[in-house]
Coordinates of C-alpha atoms in Angstrom, one line a residue:
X1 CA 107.1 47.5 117.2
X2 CA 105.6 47.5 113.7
X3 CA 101.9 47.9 113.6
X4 CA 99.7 47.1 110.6
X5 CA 96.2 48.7 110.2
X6 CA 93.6 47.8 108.4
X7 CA 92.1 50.0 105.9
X8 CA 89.6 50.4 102.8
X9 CA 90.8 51.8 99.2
X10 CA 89.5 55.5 98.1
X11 CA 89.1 55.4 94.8
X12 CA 90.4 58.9 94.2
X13 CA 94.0 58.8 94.3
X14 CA 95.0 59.0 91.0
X15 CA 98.5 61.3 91.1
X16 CA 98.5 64.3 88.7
X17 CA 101.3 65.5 86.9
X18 CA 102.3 66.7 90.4
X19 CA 101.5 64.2 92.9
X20 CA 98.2 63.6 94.6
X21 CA 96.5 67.3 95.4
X22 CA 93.0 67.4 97.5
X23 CA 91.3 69.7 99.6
X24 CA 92.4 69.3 103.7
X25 CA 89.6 68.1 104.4
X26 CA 89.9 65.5 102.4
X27 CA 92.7 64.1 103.6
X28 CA 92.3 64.3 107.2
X29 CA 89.4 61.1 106.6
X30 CA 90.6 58.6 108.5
X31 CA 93.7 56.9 106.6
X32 CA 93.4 58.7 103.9
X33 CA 97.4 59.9 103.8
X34 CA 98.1 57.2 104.9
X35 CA 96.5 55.2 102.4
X36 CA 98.6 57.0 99.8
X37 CA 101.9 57.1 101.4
X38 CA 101.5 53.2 101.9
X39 CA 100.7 52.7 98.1
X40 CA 104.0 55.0 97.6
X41 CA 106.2 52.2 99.2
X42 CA 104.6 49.5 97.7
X43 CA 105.1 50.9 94.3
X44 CA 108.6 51.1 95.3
X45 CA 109.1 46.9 96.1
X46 CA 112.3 45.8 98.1
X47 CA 114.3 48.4 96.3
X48 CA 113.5 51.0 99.7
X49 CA 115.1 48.4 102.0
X50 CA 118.0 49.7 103.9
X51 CA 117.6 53.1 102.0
X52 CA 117.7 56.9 102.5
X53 CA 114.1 58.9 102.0
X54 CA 114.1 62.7 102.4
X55 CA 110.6 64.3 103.8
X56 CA 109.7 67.9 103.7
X57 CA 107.0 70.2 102.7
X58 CA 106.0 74.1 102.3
X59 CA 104.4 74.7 105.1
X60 CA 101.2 74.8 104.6
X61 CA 98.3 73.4 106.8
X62 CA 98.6 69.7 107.6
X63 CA 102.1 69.7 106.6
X64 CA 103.6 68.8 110.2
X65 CA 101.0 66.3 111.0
X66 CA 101.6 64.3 107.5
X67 CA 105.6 64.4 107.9
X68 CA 104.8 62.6 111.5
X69 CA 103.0 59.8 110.3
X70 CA 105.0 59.5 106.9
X71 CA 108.2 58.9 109.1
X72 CA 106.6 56.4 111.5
X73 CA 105.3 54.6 107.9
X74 CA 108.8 54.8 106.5
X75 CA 110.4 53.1 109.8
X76 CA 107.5 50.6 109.4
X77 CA 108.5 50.0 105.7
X78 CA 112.1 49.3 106.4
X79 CA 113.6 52.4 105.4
X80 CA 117.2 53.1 106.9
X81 CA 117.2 56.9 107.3
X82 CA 114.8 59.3 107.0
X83 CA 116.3 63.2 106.1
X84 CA 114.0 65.7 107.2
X85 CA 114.1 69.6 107.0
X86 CA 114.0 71.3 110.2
X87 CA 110.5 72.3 111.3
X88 CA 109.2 70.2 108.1
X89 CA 110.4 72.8 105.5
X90 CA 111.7 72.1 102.2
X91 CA 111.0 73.8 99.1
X92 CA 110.4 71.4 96.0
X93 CA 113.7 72.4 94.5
X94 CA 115.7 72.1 98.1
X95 CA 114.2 69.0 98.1
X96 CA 115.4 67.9 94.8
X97 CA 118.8 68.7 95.6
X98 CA 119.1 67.0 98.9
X99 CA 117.4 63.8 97.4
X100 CA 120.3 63.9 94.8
X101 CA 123.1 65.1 97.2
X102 CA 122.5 62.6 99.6
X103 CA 121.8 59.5 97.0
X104 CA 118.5 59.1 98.9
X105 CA 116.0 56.6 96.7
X106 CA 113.6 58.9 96.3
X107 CA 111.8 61.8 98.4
X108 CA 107.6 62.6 99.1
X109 CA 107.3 66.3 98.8
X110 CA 104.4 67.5 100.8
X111 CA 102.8 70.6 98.8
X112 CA 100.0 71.8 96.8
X113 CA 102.5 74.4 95.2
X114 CA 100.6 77.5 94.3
X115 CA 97.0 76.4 95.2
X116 CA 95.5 78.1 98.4
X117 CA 96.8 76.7 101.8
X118 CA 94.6 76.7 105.7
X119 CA 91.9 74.3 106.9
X120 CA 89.6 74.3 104.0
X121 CA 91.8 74.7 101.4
X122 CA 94.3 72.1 99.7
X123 CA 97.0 70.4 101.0
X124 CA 99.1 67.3 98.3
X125 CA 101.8 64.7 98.4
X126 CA 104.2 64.1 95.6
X127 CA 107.1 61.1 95.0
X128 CA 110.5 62.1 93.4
X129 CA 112.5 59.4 92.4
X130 CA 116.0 58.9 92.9
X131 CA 117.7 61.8 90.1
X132 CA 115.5 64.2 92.2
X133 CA 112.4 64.6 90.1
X134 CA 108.6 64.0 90.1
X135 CA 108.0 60.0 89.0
X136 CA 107.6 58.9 85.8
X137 CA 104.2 57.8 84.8
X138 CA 105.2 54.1 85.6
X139 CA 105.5 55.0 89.0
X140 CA 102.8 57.1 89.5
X141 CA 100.6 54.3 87.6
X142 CA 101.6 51.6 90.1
X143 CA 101.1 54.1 93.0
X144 CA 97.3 54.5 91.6
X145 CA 96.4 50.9 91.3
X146 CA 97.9 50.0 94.8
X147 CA 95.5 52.7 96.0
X148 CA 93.3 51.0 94.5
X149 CA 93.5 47.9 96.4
X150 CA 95.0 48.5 99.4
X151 CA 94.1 46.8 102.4
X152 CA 96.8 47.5 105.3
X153 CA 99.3 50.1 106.1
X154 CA 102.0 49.7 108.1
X155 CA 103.6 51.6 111.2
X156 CA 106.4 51.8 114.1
X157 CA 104.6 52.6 117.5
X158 CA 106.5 56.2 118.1
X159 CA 106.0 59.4 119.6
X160 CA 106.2 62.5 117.5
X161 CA 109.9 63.8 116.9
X162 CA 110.8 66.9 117.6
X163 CA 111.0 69.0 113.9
X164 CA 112.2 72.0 115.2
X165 CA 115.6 70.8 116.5
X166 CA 118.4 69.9 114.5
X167 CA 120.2 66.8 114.4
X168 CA 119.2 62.8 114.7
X169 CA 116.9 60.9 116.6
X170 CA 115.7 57.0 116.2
X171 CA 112.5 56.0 115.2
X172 CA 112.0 52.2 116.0
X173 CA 115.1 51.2 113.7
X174 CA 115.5 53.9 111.7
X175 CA 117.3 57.3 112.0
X176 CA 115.6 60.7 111.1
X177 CA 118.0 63.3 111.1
X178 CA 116.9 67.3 111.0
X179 CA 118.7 69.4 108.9
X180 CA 118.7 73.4 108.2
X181 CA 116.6 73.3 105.0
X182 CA 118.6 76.2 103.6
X183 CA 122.0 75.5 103.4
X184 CA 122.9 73.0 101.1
X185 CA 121.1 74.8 98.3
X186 CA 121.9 78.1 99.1
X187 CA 125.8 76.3 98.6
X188 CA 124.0 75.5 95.3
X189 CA 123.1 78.7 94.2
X190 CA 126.8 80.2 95.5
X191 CA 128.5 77.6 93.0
X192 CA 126.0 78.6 89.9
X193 CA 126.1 81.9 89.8
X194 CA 128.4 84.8 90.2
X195 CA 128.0 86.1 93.7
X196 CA 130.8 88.2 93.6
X197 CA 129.4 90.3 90.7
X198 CA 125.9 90.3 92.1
X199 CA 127.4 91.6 95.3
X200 CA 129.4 94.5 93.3
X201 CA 126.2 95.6 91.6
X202 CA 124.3 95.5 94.7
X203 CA 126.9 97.3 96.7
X204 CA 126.6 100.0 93.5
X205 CA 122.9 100.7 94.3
X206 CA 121.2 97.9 92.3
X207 CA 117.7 97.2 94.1
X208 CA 115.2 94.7 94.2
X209 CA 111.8 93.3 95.4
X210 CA 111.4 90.2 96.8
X211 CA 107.6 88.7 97.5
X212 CA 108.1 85.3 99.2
X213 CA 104.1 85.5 99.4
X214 CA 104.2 84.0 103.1
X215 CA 105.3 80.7 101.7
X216 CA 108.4 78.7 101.6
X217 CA 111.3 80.8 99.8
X218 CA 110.8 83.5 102.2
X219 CA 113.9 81.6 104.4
X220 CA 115.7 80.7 101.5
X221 CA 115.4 84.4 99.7
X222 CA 116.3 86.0 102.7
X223 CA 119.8 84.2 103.4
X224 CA 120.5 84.6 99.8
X225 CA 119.3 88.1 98.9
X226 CA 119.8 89.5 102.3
X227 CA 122.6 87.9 103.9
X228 CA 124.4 86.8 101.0
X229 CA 124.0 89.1 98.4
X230 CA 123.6 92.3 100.3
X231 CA 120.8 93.5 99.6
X232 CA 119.0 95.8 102.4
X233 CA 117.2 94.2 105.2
X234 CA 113.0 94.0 103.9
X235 CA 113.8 93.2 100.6
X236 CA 112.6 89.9 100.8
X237 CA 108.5 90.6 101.7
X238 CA 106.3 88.3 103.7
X239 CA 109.3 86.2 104.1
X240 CA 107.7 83.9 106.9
X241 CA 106.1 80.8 105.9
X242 CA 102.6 80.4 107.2
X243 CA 100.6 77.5 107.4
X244 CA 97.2 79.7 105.4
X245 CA 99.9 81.9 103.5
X246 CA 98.7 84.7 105.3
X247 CA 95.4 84.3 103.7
X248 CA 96.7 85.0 100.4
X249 CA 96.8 82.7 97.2
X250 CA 100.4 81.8 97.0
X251 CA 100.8 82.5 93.0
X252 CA 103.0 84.8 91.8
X253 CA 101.0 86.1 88.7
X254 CA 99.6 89.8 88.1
X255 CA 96.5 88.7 89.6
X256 CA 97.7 87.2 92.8
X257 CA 101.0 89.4 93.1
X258 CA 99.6 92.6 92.2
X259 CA 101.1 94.5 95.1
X260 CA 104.7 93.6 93.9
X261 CA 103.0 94.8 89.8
X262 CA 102.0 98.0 91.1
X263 CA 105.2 98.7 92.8
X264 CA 107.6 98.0 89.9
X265 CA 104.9 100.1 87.9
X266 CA 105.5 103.1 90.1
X267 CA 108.1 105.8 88.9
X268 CA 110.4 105.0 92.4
X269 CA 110.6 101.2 91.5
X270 CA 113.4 99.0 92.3
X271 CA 115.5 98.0 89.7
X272 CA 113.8 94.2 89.6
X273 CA 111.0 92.7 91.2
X274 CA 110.1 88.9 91.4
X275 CA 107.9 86.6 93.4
X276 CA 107.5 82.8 94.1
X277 CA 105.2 80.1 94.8
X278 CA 104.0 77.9 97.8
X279 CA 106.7 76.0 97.1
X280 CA 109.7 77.5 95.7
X281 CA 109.5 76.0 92.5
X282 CA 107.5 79.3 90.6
X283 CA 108.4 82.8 90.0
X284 CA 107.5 86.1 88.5
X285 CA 109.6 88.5 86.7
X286 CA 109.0 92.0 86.5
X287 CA 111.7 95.1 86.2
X288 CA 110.9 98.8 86.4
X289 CA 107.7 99.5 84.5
X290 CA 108.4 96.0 82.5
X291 CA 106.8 92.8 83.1
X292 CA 108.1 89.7 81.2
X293 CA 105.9 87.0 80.8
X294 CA 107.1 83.1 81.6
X295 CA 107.9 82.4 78.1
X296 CA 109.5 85.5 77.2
X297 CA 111.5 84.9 80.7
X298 CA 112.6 81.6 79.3
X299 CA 113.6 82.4 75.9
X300 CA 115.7 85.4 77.6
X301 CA 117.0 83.7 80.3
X302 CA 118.6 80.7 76.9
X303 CA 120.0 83.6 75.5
X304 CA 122.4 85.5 78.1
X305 CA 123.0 82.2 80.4
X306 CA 126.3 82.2 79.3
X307 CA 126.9 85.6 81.8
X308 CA 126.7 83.1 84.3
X309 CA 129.3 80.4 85.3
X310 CA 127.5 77.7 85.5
X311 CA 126.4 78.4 81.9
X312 CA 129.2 79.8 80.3
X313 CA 130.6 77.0 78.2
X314 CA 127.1 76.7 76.6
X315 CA 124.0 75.0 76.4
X316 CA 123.2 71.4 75.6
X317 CA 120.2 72.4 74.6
X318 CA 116.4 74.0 75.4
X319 CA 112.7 72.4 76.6
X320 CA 109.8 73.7 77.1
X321 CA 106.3 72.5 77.2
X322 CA 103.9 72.8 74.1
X323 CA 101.9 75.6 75.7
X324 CA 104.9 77.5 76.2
X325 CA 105.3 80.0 73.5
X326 CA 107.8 79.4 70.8
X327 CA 110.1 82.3 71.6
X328 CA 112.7 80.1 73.2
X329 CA 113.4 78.3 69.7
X330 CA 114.3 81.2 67.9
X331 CA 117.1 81.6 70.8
X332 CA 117.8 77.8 70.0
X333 CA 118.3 78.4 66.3
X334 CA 120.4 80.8 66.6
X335 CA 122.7 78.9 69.2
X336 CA 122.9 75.8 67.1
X337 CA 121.2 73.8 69.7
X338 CA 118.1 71.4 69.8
X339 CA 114.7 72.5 71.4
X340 CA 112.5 70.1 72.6
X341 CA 108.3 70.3 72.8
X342 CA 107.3 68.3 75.6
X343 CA 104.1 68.0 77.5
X344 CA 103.1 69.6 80.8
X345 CA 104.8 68.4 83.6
X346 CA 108.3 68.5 84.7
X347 CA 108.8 65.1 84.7
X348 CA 109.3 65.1 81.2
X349 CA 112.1 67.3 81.3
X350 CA 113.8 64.9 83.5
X351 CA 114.6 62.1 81.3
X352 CA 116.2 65.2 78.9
X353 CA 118.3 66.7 81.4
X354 CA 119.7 62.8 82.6
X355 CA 120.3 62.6 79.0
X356 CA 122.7 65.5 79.0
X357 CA 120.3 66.6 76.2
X358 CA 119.0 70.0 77.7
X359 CA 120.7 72.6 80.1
X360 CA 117.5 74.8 80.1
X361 CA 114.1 74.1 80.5
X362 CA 110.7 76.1 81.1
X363 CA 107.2 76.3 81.1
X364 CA 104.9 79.0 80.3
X365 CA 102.8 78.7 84.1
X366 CA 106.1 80.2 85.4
X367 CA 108.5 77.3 86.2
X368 CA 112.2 77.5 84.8
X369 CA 114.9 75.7 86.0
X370 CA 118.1 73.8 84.9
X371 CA 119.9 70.7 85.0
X372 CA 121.7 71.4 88.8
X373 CA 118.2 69.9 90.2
X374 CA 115.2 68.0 88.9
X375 CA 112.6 70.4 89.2
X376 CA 111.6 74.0 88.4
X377 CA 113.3 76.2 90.4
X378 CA 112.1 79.8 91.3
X379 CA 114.8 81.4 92.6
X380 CA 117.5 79.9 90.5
X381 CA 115.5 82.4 88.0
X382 CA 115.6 84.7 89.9
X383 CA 119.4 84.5 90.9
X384 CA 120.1 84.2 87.1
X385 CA 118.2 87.1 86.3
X386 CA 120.2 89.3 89.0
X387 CA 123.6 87.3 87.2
X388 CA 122.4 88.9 84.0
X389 CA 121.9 92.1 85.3
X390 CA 125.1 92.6 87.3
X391 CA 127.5 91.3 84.9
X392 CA 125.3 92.8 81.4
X393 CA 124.6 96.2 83.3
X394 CA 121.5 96.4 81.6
X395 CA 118.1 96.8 82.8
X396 CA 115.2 94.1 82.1
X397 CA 113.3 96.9 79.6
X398 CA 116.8 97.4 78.2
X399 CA 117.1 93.3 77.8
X400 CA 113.7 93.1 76.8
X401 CA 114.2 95.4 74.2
X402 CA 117.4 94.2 72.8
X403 CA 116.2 90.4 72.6
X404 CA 113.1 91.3 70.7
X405 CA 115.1 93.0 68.0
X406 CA 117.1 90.2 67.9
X407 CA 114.8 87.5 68.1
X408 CA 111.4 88.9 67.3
X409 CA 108.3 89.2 69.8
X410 CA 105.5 86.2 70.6
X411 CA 102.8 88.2 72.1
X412 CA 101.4 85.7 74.4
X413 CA 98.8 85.3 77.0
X414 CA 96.8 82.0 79.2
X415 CA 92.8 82.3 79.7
X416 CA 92.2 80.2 82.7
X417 CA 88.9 79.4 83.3
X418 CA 88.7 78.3 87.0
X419 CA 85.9 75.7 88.6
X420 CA 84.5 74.5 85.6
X421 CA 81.9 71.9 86.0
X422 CA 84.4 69.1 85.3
X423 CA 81.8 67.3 82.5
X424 CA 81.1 70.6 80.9
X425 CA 84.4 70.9 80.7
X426 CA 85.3 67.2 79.0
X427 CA 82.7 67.9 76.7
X428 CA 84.0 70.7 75.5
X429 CA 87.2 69.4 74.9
X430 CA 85.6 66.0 73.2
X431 CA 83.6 67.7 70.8
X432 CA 86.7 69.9 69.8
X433 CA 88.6 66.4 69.5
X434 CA 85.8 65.2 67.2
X435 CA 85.9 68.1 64.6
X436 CA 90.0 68.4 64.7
X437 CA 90.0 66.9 61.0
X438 CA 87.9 69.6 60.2
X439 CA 89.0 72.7 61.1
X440 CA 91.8 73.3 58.4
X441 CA 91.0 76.0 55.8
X442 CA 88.0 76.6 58.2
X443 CA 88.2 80.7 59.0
X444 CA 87.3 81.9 62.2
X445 CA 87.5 85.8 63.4
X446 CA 89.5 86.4 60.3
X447 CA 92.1 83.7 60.8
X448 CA 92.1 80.6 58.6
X449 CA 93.5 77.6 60.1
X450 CA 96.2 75.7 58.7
X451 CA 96.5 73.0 61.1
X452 CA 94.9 71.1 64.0
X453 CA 96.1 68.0 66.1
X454 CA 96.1 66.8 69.9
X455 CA 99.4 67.0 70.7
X456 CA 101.4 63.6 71.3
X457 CA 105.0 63.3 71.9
X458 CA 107.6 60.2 71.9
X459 CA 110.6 60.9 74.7
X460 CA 113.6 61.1 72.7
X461 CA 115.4 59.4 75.2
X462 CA 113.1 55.9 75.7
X463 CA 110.4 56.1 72.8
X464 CA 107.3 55.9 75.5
X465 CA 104.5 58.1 74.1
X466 CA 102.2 60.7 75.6
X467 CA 99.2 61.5 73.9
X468 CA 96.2 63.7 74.2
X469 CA 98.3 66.4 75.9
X470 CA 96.6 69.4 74.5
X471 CA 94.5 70.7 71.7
X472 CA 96.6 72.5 68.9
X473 CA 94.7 74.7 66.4
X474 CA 97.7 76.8 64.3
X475 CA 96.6 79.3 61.9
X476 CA 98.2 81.0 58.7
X477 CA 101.2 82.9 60.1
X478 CA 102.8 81.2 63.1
X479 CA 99.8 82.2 65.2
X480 CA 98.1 79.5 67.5
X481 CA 95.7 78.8 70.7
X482 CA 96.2 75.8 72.6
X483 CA 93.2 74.3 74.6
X484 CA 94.2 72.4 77.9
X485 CA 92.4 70.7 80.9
X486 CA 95.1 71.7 83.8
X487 CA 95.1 68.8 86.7
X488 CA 96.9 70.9 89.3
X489 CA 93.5 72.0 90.8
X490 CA 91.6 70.3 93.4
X491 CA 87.9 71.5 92.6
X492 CA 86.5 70.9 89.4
X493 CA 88.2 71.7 85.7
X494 CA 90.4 74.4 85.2
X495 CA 90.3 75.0 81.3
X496 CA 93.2 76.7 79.6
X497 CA 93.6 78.7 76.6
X498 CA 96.8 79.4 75.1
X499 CA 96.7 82.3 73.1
X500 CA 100.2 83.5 70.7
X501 CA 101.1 86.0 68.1
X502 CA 104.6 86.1 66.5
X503 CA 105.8 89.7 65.0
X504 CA 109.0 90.3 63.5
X505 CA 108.8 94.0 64.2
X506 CA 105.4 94.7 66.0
X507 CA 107.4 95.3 68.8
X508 CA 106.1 97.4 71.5
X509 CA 102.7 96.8 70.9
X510 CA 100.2 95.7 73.7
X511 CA 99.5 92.3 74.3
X512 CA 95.6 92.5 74.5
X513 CA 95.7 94.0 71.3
X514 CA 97.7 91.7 69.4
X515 CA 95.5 88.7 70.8
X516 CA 92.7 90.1 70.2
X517 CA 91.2 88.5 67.0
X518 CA 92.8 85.1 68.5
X519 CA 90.7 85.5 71.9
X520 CA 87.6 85.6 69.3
X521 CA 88.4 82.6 67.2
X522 CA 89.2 80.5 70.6
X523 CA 85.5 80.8 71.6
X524 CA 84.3 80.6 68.6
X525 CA 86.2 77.7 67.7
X526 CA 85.9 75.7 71.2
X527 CA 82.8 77.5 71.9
X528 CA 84.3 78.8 75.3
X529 CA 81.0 80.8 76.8
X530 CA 78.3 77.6 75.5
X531 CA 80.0 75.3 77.3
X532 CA 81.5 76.8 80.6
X533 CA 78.8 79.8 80.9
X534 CA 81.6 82.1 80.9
X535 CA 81.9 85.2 79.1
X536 CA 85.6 85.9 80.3
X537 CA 88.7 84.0 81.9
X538 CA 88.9 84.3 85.8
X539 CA 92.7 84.8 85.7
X540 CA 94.8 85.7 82.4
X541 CA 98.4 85.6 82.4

């Protein structure tokens, strides 16, 4: 029996670039979730009628309760099937790739990726559409003005299914049917890369670190790693997914992963180290006594995919997102292939890679994936990394190395500035807005500035625009900073400063060095410390 509620709009459930992300608290106020997931099935019209919706989260707190009531809603809504993963696990990229191997119309992703997890801490739904990826913004528009004016959601009368078991069950007239989150992309991963030689150099005493940071790749590492790949039992570290991530902030950076840092800085190190998020779709790349940064990870990764089969008859060509440093165009250039500047957000990338326009795609806060799914993709990377080093039988200082002489080095580094009074921080940016036409030939901290614009950018594939992405101020050189308001927090303004140096053959020269006179002219240019109160970033990466 279908049940319709009444309800009241909140007015704060505008989606960010990823989906609709709030404290716990938060969304246990009475129909708050399910004020959302309502306006999510609206958006989508008739066009969900008789069709195929996939549900799964991370893990984290309030996961279980919202996959409950988002399949009784999607019974109510006249969904046909409902395809669930088994104990309400999915990473973001399984999820992808189940939404596309199944032809489902689209799938809600329940994660606040690498934002804190547990009772008071944050908890977010996302839609993917149909190819597998995050909405567009015409989706995620309509899904904001139906929360805007909703009045009713609906429901089937059920009981809580059993998440645990696999298999299918009927909810009112729909079927949900459990299935091992794992398998289907671990079959993925097997058809990508080159297993066989992985195995070999694993088998030849190749070793590895693996910190699934008590969120959702720990199952999916450890039957790949582990059981697949053969790498010794304990690898794979805090591999159980937990509902506060043990406690820990799920963000595989050198703040947050610094256990795993200090490990592969130690003279016994494994060969390779790497981390992901809360939900699978982040990672972190460090070999012995080398870390690379995102966008060096990236531009490395473009270069040598070809050692993998997936990869090997070449790329269609590279994205990344305007923060992202400019070291993956030089690979471009030399391939012959386009690279494209896009904003932040994956989404973007999407309408590329349906276009057949871009194999590879990255961004500099540690997402890289390709086109075999619609969103980033931590352990693709990581599996592409460990296809690099069997079959190159180099190590990551040794590719490091080698691509720098080749390509050059952009010493690179993000300032985040964490909790920022959310109108200190729009002033900030306003005011720097208002004097963009200004600042060339201006000098600040020795560096004169060329250029200056807020970054817009036309999709290649449809002519829509995007504007105000991002402050750009490039200075005499090839140096820039890049000034951004993230929206992937849930408390206050998280202001981030893009800092990058390009040197030809400055090549083993520490990054806080070579930034330096760019960290200066930020503030004094933005005028980082009047505004925020802050005399240093809370997290740099």
């Amino acid at each position: 029996m279908i049940k319709t509620v009444a309800t009241q709009p909140y007015l704060d459930q505008k989606p960010g670039t990823s989906g609709l992300r709030k404290k716990v608290r938060v969304f246990q106020q009475p129909h708050y979730a399910e004020n959302f997931v309502q306006s999510v099935f609206d958006a989508l019209g008739d066009e969900k009628t008789g069709q195929t919706l996939v549900i799964g989260g991370d893990g984290r707190f309030l996961n279980r309760e919202v996959i409950q009531v988002a399949i009784r809603m999607a019974a109510a809504n006249g969904f046909a099937r409902v395809v669930v993963g088994q104990g309400g696990i999915l990473s973001t990229p399984a999820a992808s790739n189940v939404i596309r191997r199944r032809r489902a119309l689209g799938g809600l992703v329940l994660s606040a990726s690498h934002n804190p997890g547990g009772p008071d801490e944050d908890f977010g739904i996302k839609y993917n559409i149909a190819n597998g990826g995050p909405a567009p913004e015409k989706v995620t528009d309509a899904i904001h003005a139906n929360t805007r004016t909703i009045r009713r959601w609906l429901m089937v009368e059920a009981a809580d299914i059993d998440l645990d078991t696999l298999g299918e069950v009927t909810v009112g007239d729909m079927t949900v049917e459990a299935i091992d989150p794992v398998a289907d992309y671990a079959a993925l991963m097997e058809r990508l890369f080159d297993f066989t030689a992985i195995r070999k150099a694993v088998a030849g005493g190749l070793t590895m670190a693996f910190d699934a940071m008590s969120a959702v790749t720990g199952p999916y590492a450890i039957e790949i790693l582990e059981k697949r790949l053969g790498f010794a039992s304990g690898t794979v570290k805090n591999g159980t997914p937990l509902p506060d991530f043990g406690g820990h902030h799920p963000d595989p950076n050198l703040v947050h992963a610094k256990e795993l840092y200090d490990r592969m800085m130690a003279p016994d190190a494994p060969d390779f180290g790497a981390a992901s998020d809360g939900d699978g779709d982040r990672n972190l790349i460090i070999g012995r006594g080398r870390f690379v940064t995102p966008s060096d990870s990236l531009a490395m990764l473009a270069a040598n995919a070809h050692l993998a089969p997936a990869y090997a008859g070449g790329l269609k060509g590279i994205a990344r997102s305007m923060p992202t440093s400019a070291a993956a165009d030089r690979v471009a250039e030399r391939l012959g292939i386009p690279v494209y500047e896009t904003p932040t957000g994956w989404k973007f990338f999407g309408n590329l890679l349906d276009a057949g326009m871009a194999t590879i795609c990255g961004e500099e806060s540690a997402g890289t994936g390709s086109d075999h799914v619609r969103e980033k993709d931590g352990l693709w990377a990581v599996l592409l990394w460990l296809n690099i080093l069997a079959v190159s039988g180099k190590s990551v200082d040794q590719i490091a190395r080698d691509h720098w002489a080749t390509h050059g080095r952009n010493y690179y580094a993000r300032h985040d500035y964490e909790g920022v009074d959310s109108a200190r921080a729009d002033t900030l940016m306003a005011e720097l807005r208002g004097r963009l036409a200004t600042l060339p030939g201006q000098t600040f901290a020795g560096l004169t500035i060329e250029a200056a614009d807020d970054f817009a950018y036309t999709d290649p594939t449809d002519q829509s625009v995007s504007r105000n992405q991002g402050i750009r101020v490039l200075f005499e050189g090839g140096n820039r900073v890049v000034f951004r308001l993230s929206g992937t927090g849930t408390s206050g303004a998280t202001l981030r400063v893009y800092l990058e140096r390009y040197a030809a053959d400055e090549l083993d020269r520490e990054t806080p060095e070579m930034l330096a006179d760019l960290v200066a002219a930020a503030d004094e240019i933005a005028g980082i410390a009047r505004h925020t109160g802050r005399t240093r970033p809370d997290v740099v990466t």
